[in-house]
Short mmCIF file of C-alpha atoms in Angstrom, two decimals:
data_model
loop_
_atom_site.label_atom_id
_atom_site.label_comp_id
_atom_site.label_asym_id
_atom_site.label_seq_id
_atom_site.Cartn_x
_atom_site.Cartn_y
_atom_site.Cartn_z
CA MET A 1368 129.82 -47.92 73.70
CA ARG A 1369 129.18 -48.41 76.85
CA ARG A 1370 125.42 -47.71 76.67
CA SER A 1371 124.70 -49.74 74.36
CA ARG A 1372 126.44 -52.30 76.07
CA LEU A 1373 124.24 -51.76 78.71
CA ARG A 1374 120.78 -51.81 76.65
CA HIS A 1375 121.66 -55.16 76.03
CA LEU A 1376 123.00 -56.67 79.23
CA GLY A 1377 118.33 -55.54 79.41
CA LEU A 1378 120.25 -53.26 82.71
CA ALA A 1379 117.89 -50.15 83.60
CA GLY A 1380 121.50 -47.97 84.42
CA LEU A 1381 123.71 -47.64 87.49
CA LEU A 1382 124.64 -45.18 89.57
CA VAL A 1383 128.25 -44.26 90.03
CA LEU A 1384 128.81 -41.40 89.07
CA GLY A 1385 129.64 -43.48 86.30
CA GLY A 1386 130.91 -46.39 87.47
CA LEU A 1387 131.62 -48.71 84.04
CA THR A 1388 135.49 -49.73 83.53
CA ALA A 1389 136.40 -48.82 79.81
CA ALA A 1390 134.32 -52.63 78.98
CA GLY A 1391 130.94 -51.82 79.58
CA THR A 1392 130.90 -53.40 83.37
CA LEU A 1393 131.51 -53.23 86.88
CA PRO A 1394 134.74 -53.69 87.79
CA ALA A 1395 134.87 -57.24 89.69
CA SER A 1396 135.67 -55.07 93.57
CA ALA A 1397 132.70 -52.59 92.84
CA ALA A 1398 130.40 -55.28 91.46
CA ASP A 1399 131.10 -57.51 94.88
CA ALA A 1400 131.83 -54.65 97.03
CA SER A 1401 130.10 -55.06 100.76
CA SER A 1402 127.75 -52.56 102.04
CA THR A 1403 130.18 -52.12 104.99
CA SER A 1404 133.29 -50.05 105.82
CA PRO A 1405 136.56 -51.99 104.09
CA SER A 1406 138.10 -53.73 107.06
CA ALA A 1407 141.75 -52.27 105.06
CA SER A 1408 143.60 -49.14 105.75
CA SER A 1409 142.83 -47.17 102.66
CA ASP A 1410 146.82 -46.74 103.54
CA ARG A 1411 147.45 -50.25 102.20
CA GLN A 1412 145.93 -49.96 99.10
CA PRO A 1413 148.70 -49.23 95.52
CA ALA A 1414 148.11 -46.50 93.57
CA SER A 1415 145.77 -47.52 89.92
CA ALA A 1416 148.40 -46.68 87.02
CA GLY A 1417 145.81 -44.47 85.75
CA LEU A 1418 145.82 -41.93 88.77
CA LEU A 1419 149.60 -42.07 88.74
CA ASP A 1420 149.35 -41.25 84.66
CA ALA A 1421 146.77 -37.90 86.22
CA MET A 1422 149.07 -37.34 88.32
CA GLN A 1423 152.08 -37.24 86.12
CA ARG A 1424 150.12 -35.20 83.56
CA ASP A 1425 148.87 -32.95 85.31
CA PHE A 1426 151.64 -32.35 88.31
CA GLY A 1427 154.53 -33.16 85.83
CA LEU A 1428 156.22 -35.50 88.15
CA SER A 1429 157.50 -38.51 86.86
CA ARG A 1430 155.75 -41.48 88.00
CA ALA A 1431 158.35 -42.35 91.48
CA GLU A 1432 157.41 -38.46 92.17
CA ALA A 1433 153.36 -38.94 92.10
CA GLU A 1434 153.70 -42.43 93.91
CA ASP A 1435 155.79 -41.36 96.70
CA ARG A 1436 153.91 -38.01 96.26
CA LEU A 1437 150.24 -40.09 97.14
CA ALA A 1438 152.23 -42.03 100.42
CA ALA A 1439 153.18 -38.57 101.46
CA GLU A 1440 149.59 -37.14 101.55
CA ARG A 1441 148.20 -40.53 103.13
CA ASP A 1442 150.47 -39.76 106.07
CA ALA A 1443 149.96 -36.46 106.39
CA THR A 1444 146.24 -37.13 106.46
CA GLY A 1445 146.01 -39.43 108.90
CA LEU A 1446 148.40 -37.12 110.55
CA GLU A 1447 146.97 -34.09 110.60
CA PRO A 1448 143.95 -35.14 113.50
CA VAL A 1449 146.73 -36.51 115.33
CA ALA A 1450 149.19 -33.85 115.53
CA ARG A 1451 146.00 -30.93 116.08
CA ARG A 1452 145.36 -32.35 119.65
CA ALA A 1453 148.77 -32.32 119.91
CA ALA A 1454 149.72 -28.74 119.59
CA GLY A 1455 146.31 -28.26 121.78
CA THR A 1456 145.35 -23.96 121.94
CA ALA A 1457 147.65 -23.48 120.44
CA PHE A 1458 147.63 -24.60 116.83
CA GLY A 1459 147.92 -22.62 114.04
CA GLY A 1460 146.49 -24.12 111.25
CA SER A 1461 148.47 -27.18 109.58
CA TRP A 1462 149.29 -27.94 106.03
CA PHE A 1463 150.63 -30.74 103.14
CA ASP A 1464 154.08 -29.58 101.96
CA ALA A 1465 154.45 -31.09 99.02
CA ASP A 1466 158.28 -29.84 98.19
CA ALA A 1467 159.57 -31.62 101.77
CA GLY A 1468 156.50 -34.04 101.27
CA GLU A 1469 156.06 -32.85 105.21
CA LEU A 1470 152.64 -32.09 106.53
CA THR A 1471 153.79 -28.29 108.60
CA VAL A 1472 151.27 -27.75 112.04
CA ALA A 1473 151.13 -24.33 112.55
CA LEU A 1474 151.60 -22.96 116.73
CA THR A 1475 151.57 -19.46 118.64
CA SER A 1476 154.18 -17.69 119.66
CA ASP A 1477 153.18 -18.53 123.45
CA ALA A 1478 153.35 -22.61 123.10
CA ALA A 1479 154.84 -24.72 125.23
CA PRO A 1480 158.16 -25.82 124.53
CA SER A 1481 156.19 -29.80 125.61
CA THR A 1482 153.33 -28.90 122.90
CA VAL A 1483 155.79 -28.05 120.59
CA ARG A 1484 157.90 -31.18 121.93
CA ALA A 1485 154.36 -32.87 121.63
CA VAL A 1486 153.30 -31.74 118.60
CA ARG A 1487 156.87 -32.65 116.65
CA ALA A 1488 157.27 -36.73 117.90
CA THR A 1489 154.05 -37.13 116.11
CA GLY A 1490 156.17 -36.51 113.03
CA ALA A 1491 154.68 -33.67 111.86
CA GLN A 1492 157.47 -30.20 111.07
CA VAL A 1493 156.38 -27.00 113.06
CA ARG A 1494 156.16 -23.37 112.62
CA THR A 1495 155.30 -20.32 114.95
CA VAL A 1496 153.19 -17.96 114.58
CA GLU A 1497 151.00 -15.27 115.77
CA HIS A 1498 147.30 -15.93 115.62
CA SER A 1499 145.77 -18.84 117.17
CA ALA A 1500 143.17 -20.72 114.27
CA ARG A 1501 140.27 -19.38 116.68
CA GLN A 1502 141.61 -16.56 116.49
CA LEU A 1503 141.35 -16.74 113.03
CA ASP A 1504 138.15 -18.51 112.03
CA ALA A 1505 137.09 -15.88 115.04
CA ALA A 1506 137.97 -12.88 112.24
CA LYS A 1507 136.70 -15.11 108.98
CA ALA A 1508 132.91 -15.42 111.04
CA ARG A 1509 133.41 -11.66 111.49
CA VAL A 1510 133.94 -11.13 108.15
CA ASP A 1511 130.62 -13.54 106.82
CA ARG A 1512 128.44 -11.25 109.39
CA LEU A 1513 129.20 -8.93 106.05
CA ASP A 1514 127.00 -7.56 102.87
CA ALA A 1515 129.74 -8.95 100.10
CA PRO A 1516 129.40 -6.34 97.39
CA ALA A 1517 129.19 -8.32 93.52
CA GLY A 1518 133.18 -7.47 92.79
CA VAL A 1519 134.37 -9.59 96.63
CA SER A 1520 134.73 -13.23 95.54
CA SER A 1521 135.51 -15.47 98.09
CA TRP A 1522 137.29 -15.54 101.81
CA ARG A 1523 139.20 -17.61 104.07
CA VAL A 1524 141.42 -18.38 106.34
CA ASP A 1525 145.09 -19.23 105.10
CA HIS A 1526 146.76 -20.83 107.36
CA SER A 1527 150.72 -20.83 106.35
CA ALA A 1528 150.25 -17.54 105.85
CA ASN A 1529 148.00 -16.65 108.81
CA THR A 1530 146.19 -14.40 108.44
CA VAL A 1531 141.98 -13.95 106.57
CA VAL A 1532 142.38 -13.10 102.28
CA VAL A 1533 139.65 -12.26 100.71
CA ASP A 1534 139.75 -12.23 96.86
CA VAL A 1535 138.39 -9.69 94.60
CA VAL A 1536 138.01 -9.22 91.44
CA GLY A 1537 140.79 -7.33 89.96
CA SER A 1538 139.01 -4.68 87.46
CA GLU A 1539 135.94 -4.21 90.23
CA ARG A 1540 138.98 -3.51 93.39
CA ALA A 1541 138.50 0.46 92.95
CA ASP A 1542 134.94 -0.25 93.72
CA ASN A 1543 134.13 2.11 96.56
CA ASP A 1544 131.77 -0.57 98.03
CA VAL A 1545 134.42 -3.03 97.19
CA GLN A 1546 136.60 -0.85 99.40
CA ASN A 1547 133.94 -0.10 102.09
CA PHE A 1548 134.08 -3.57 102.70
CA LEU A 1549 137.47 -4.04 102.87
CA GLU A 1550 137.93 -1.62 105.33
CA ARG A 1551 135.07 -3.52 107.49
CA ALA A 1552 136.62 -6.76 106.97
CA ARG A 1553 140.25 -5.50 108.15
CA GLU A 1554 138.54 -3.79 111.15
CA ALA A 1555 137.28 -7.61 112.24
CA GLY A 1556 141.16 -9.51 112.36
CA PRO A 1557 144.09 -9.40 110.01
CA VAL A 1558 143.17 -9.38 106.76
CA THR A 1559 145.19 -9.77 103.33
CA VAL A 1560 143.36 -8.90 100.35
CA ARG A 1561 144.42 -10.46 97.01
CA SER A 1562 143.40 -9.40 93.07
CA VAL A 1563 141.30 -12.78 90.48
CA PRO A 1564 140.85 -12.16 87.49
CA SER A 1565 137.75 -13.33 87.38
CA ALA A 1566 133.59 -13.65 89.80
CA PRO A 1567 132.60 -17.79 90.35
CA GLN A 1568 129.88 -18.98 89.26
CA THR A 1569 127.92 -22.06 89.44
CA PHE A 1570 128.75 -24.69 87.11
CA ALA A 1571 125.15 -26.37 86.00
CA ALA A 1572 124.34 -26.36 82.51
CA GLY A 1573 121.19 -26.57 80.17
CA THR A 1574 120.83 -29.46 78.71
CA VAL A 1575 123.03 -30.84 76.46
CA GLY A 1576 124.53 -34.22 75.26
CA GLY A 1577 127.15 -36.13 77.59
CA ASP A 1578 126.26 -38.78 80.44
CA PRO A 1579 124.76 -36.81 83.61
CA TYR A 1580 122.10 -36.12 85.23
CA TYR A 1581 119.80 -33.94 83.56
CA THR A 1582 116.49 -32.01 85.89
CA GLY A 1583 114.16 -29.95 84.31
CA ASN A 1584 116.80 -27.91 81.55
CA VAL A 1585 119.84 -28.49 84.10
CA ARG A 1586 122.16 -30.87 83.82
CA CYS A 1587 124.75 -31.75 86.64
CA SER A 1588 126.69 -34.22 87.87
CA ILE A 1589 126.31 -37.04 90.28
CA GLY A 1590 128.69 -36.54 92.74
CA PHE A 1591 129.24 -40.32 95.56
CA SER A 1592 127.16 -43.13 96.20
CA VAL A 1593 125.08 -44.04 99.18
CA HIS A 1594 123.05 -45.71 100.62
CA GLY A 1595 119.84 -45.55 99.16
CA GLY A 1596 120.73 -42.25 96.42
CA PHE A 1597 123.53 -40.25 95.73
CA VAL A 1598 125.10 -36.67 97.02
CA THR A 1599 125.45 -33.80 94.66
CA ALA A 1600 125.43 -29.88 94.76
CA GLY A 1601 122.21 -28.28 96.29
CA HIS A 1602 121.93 -25.57 92.98
CA CYS A 1603 121.55 -28.12 90.97
CA GLY A 1604 117.81 -28.73 91.96
CA ARG A 1605 115.43 -28.41 95.05
CA ALA A 1606 113.45 -30.94 97.16
CA GLY A 1607 110.91 -32.34 95.56
CA ALA A 1608 112.06 -32.26 92.29
CA GLY A 1609 112.50 -35.22 89.65
CA VAL A 1610 115.79 -36.48 88.26
CA SER A 1611 116.38 -38.26 85.18
CA GLY A 1612 119.98 -41.13 84.14
CA TRP A 1613 121.87 -39.34 80.55
CA ASP A 1614 119.07 -41.87 79.30
CA GLY A 1615 115.78 -39.85 79.44
CA SER A 1616 115.04 -42.51 82.45
CA TYR A 1617 113.87 -41.76 85.64
CA ILE A 1618 116.42 -41.86 88.33
CA GLY A 1619 114.49 -40.29 91.36
CA THR A 1620 113.76 -37.45 94.04
CA PHE A 1621 115.62 -34.37 95.35
CA GLN A 1622 115.45 -35.70 99.24
CA GLY A 1623 117.34 -32.53 100.04
CA SER A 1624 118.33 -29.34 98.39
CA SER A 1625 120.25 -26.50 100.26
CA PHE A 1626 121.07 -23.11 98.02
CA PRO A 1627 122.51 -20.82 98.75
CA ASP A 1628 124.68 -20.86 102.09
CA ASN A 1629 125.02 -24.40 101.93
CA ASP A 1630 125.82 -25.87 98.04
CA TYR A 1631 124.73 -29.40 98.29
CA ALA A 1632 121.38 -32.18 98.05
CA TRP A 1633 120.82 -35.62 98.29
CA VAL A 1634 118.87 -37.69 95.48
CA SER A 1635 117.23 -41.24 96.59
CA VAL A 1636 117.07 -43.86 93.45
CA GLY A 1637 114.84 -46.71 92.41
CA SER A 1638 113.58 -48.08 89.29
CA GLY A 1639 115.79 -50.12 88.28
CA TRP A 1640 119.18 -47.76 89.52
CA TRP A 1641 121.89 -48.46 91.82
CA THR A 1642 124.83 -47.22 93.79
CA VAL A 1643 128.27 -48.96 93.54
CA PRO A 1644 131.40 -47.00 94.80
CA VAL A 1645 132.15 -45.55 91.80
CA VAL A 1646 134.07 -41.89 90.59
CA LEU A 1647 134.04 -41.96 86.65
CA GLY A 1648 137.12 -42.04 86.09
CA TRP A 1649 135.66 -41.49 81.74
CA GLY A 1650 138.84 -43.34 80.16
CA THR A 1651 142.11 -40.17 81.42
CA VAL A 1652 142.45 -42.99 84.28
CA SER A 1653 140.57 -45.97 85.46
CA ASP A 1654 137.16 -45.35 88.04
CA GLN A 1655 138.47 -45.40 90.71
CA LEU A 1656 137.05 -47.26 93.87
CA VAL A 1657 135.58 -45.02 97.24
CA ARG A 1658 137.23 -46.36 100.43
CA GLY A 1659 136.01 -43.71 102.56
CA SER A 1660 136.27 -39.64 103.38
CA ASN A 1661 139.20 -38.94 105.32
CA VAL A 1662 139.36 -35.07 104.86
CA ALA A 1663 142.36 -34.23 102.64
CA PRO A 1664 144.65 -31.50 104.36
CA VAL A 1665 145.47 -27.97 102.00
CA GLY A 1666 148.63 -29.05 99.13
CA ALA A 1667 147.56 -32.22 99.07
CA SER A 1668 146.73 -33.25 95.71
CA ILE A 1669 142.81 -33.88 94.64
CA CYS A 1670 140.78 -34.87 91.10
CA ARG A 1671 137.70 -34.79 90.38
CA SER A 1672 135.65 -36.36 87.83
CA GLY A 1673 132.66 -34.34 86.22
CA SER A 1674 130.09 -34.44 82.79
CA THR A 1675 131.16 -31.77 81.22
CA THR A 1676 135.16 -32.00 81.31
CA HIS A 1677 135.71 -34.85 82.49
CA TRP A 1678 138.61 -35.97 84.94
CA HIS A 1679 140.99 -33.45 86.46
CA CYS A 1680 143.32 -33.39 89.13
CA GLY A 1681 144.70 -30.02 91.45
CA THR A 1682 146.01 -28.84 94.71
CA VAL A 1683 144.16 -28.30 98.22
CA LEU A 1684 144.53 -24.62 98.69
CA ALA A 1685 141.57 -23.95 101.52
CA HIS A 1686 139.36 -25.29 104.07
CA ASN A 1687 135.99 -23.40 104.96
CA GLU A 1688 136.14 -20.04 102.65
CA THR A 1689 132.72 -18.22 101.70
CA VAL A 1690 132.19 -18.17 98.21
CA ASN A 1691 130.12 -14.67 96.73
CA TYR A 1692 128.78 -15.77 94.05
CA SER A 1693 128.37 -13.34 90.17
CA ASP A 1694 124.33 -14.29 90.55
CA GLY A 1695 125.03 -12.98 94.53
CA SER A 1696 124.58 -16.23 96.84
CA VAL A 1697 127.06 -16.81 99.65
CA VAL A 1698 127.82 -20.53 100.39
CA HIS A 1699 130.27 -20.67 103.11
CA GLN A 1700 132.19 -23.78 104.22
CA LEU A 1701 133.46 -24.62 100.38
CA THR A 1702 136.54 -25.89 99.58
CA LYS A 1703 138.68 -23.87 97.40
CA THR A 1704 141.59 -25.92 95.34
CA SER A 1705 143.50 -25.76 91.80
CA VAL A 1706 141.01 -27.78 89.32
CA CYS A 1707 140.03 -26.69 86.63
CA ALA A 1708 135.72 -27.38 85.78
CA GLU A 1709 133.25 -26.01 83.33
CA PRO A 1710 129.42 -26.03 83.37
CA GLY A 1711 127.58 -29.18 83.67
CA ASP A 1712 130.07 -30.09 86.55
CA SER A 1713 128.49 -29.01 89.44
CA GLY A 1714 127.23 -31.91 91.50
CA GLY A 1715 130.82 -33.88 90.30
CA SER A 1716 133.27 -36.07 93.28
CA PHE A 1717 136.61 -34.63 94.20
CA ILE A 1718 138.44 -37.38 95.67
CA SER A 1719 142.13 -38.03 96.97
CA GLY A 1720 143.82 -40.66 96.14
CA ASP A 1721 140.67 -43.54 97.16
CA GLN A 1722 139.10 -40.76 99.43
CA ALA A 1723 135.62 -38.92 98.89
CA GLN A 1724 136.04 -35.11 99.62
CA GLY A 1725 133.22 -33.10 98.08
CA VAL A 1726 130.79 -32.12 95.28
CA THR A 1727 131.53 -29.82 92.93
CA SER A 1728 130.38 -25.63 93.79
CA GLY A 1729 131.42 -24.07 91.58
CA GLY A 1730 134.25 -21.52 90.23
CA TRP A 1731 135.87 -19.56 88.10
CA GLY A 1732 138.07 -20.13 83.78
CA ASN A 1733 137.68 -22.92 82.43
CA CYS A 1734 139.72 -26.11 81.61
CA SER A 1735 140.93 -24.49 78.98
CA GLY A 1736 143.35 -21.60 80.10
CA GLY A 1737 142.69 -22.84 84.23
CA GLY A 1738 141.41 -21.31 87.29
CA GLU A 1739 139.86 -22.49 90.14
CA THR A 1740 137.11 -24.50 91.95
CA TRP A 1741 134.89 -24.78 95.22
CA PHE A 1742 133.31 -28.20 96.45
CA GLN A 1743 130.98 -28.75 99.16
CA PRO A 1744 133.11 -31.31 101.43
CA VAL A 1745 130.90 -34.63 101.70
CA ASN A 1746 131.07 -34.93 105.08
CA GLU A 1747 128.56 -31.88 106.25
CA ILE A 1748 126.31 -33.84 103.81
CA LEU A 1749 126.44 -36.85 105.42
CA ASN A 1750 126.39 -35.24 108.13
CA ARG A 1751 123.35 -33.51 106.97
CA TYR A 1752 121.09 -35.77 106.19
CA GLY A 1753 122.02 -38.94 108.15
CA LEU A 1754 123.78 -40.00 104.85
CA THR A 1755 126.15 -43.18 104.83
CA LEU A 1756 129.44 -43.13 102.25
CA HIS A 1757 128.49 -46.21 99.27
CA THR A 1758 132.26 -47.71 100.08
CA ALA A 1759 134.55 -50.07 98.53
#
């Protein structure tokens, strides 16, 4: 077993979000990894057999289809910032079209012909819309200033629908407070209302078995290694709180934490623990090396690793969503996915290919019946605390 082998080797611990292979040792590429950024571009790295297996399982794809999709998503991720710059003020948003395998960029109807040509020249497909991304973001910002009742789950900009989408718990839709909120939200700009089955909640859990980290009686999951520690969810612990590992040994201390409004934190490590650029595959897939943090577009595939439900994959559904958790905590700028999660998965890593995306915040549903989960983007955490992602 991995733990008994660690003791036999005399290692105090390993911060990898777990980073061990099935044999209980570090993959050579992780053990020898430089602490500097990789010289090779991530799009030159072939997809692992385990990742392809997970894509086939969770998306119902053949192996060739999974390979093609991952390649197309890598291309779209690199293309998006180029197409965005070409669109200028006419930019209405972008998303990955999984069926076509292409990036789609929305442009407002008043876009100059030269702008349309410039965007198409990047290789992106073009769709004409009424509202610019800036207008939609402004409308969402106005909704952010409203006081949301418990029956309102979340809200976000949906670029493909060219509107702000407000999710409401279906059983609460007729509630007077919900109706008043929706009336004020519609005054903010273009708003569409969608019903969801239940309210979101964070995914921290009480102390149980597994391979987690612990803060008091709360169990969460490690997100990504940074130089000097790891990042995770803010609701898992406050600054100054001590952290212990799966074996009960001391890892380190929360150096910074923000929740609500945000949901991020970072923990410094010591006492024989160290960091490596790996996301644990839990035997479902091979452990994944982290090579960067390029943002995956809406529509791209994404996978999550957590100490309760281990490895699951889904799709990026929205960026910059505001979530109203069932305890009344409102968190901004989260990314929504179709990946399931359960208590104890909080703080765990979201990764697209070999690119770190964020740390698990919360959601609704479970991994038996399905659901949706949000994560706090990792780049925001790195920028907030001046951290450097540990990459292979």
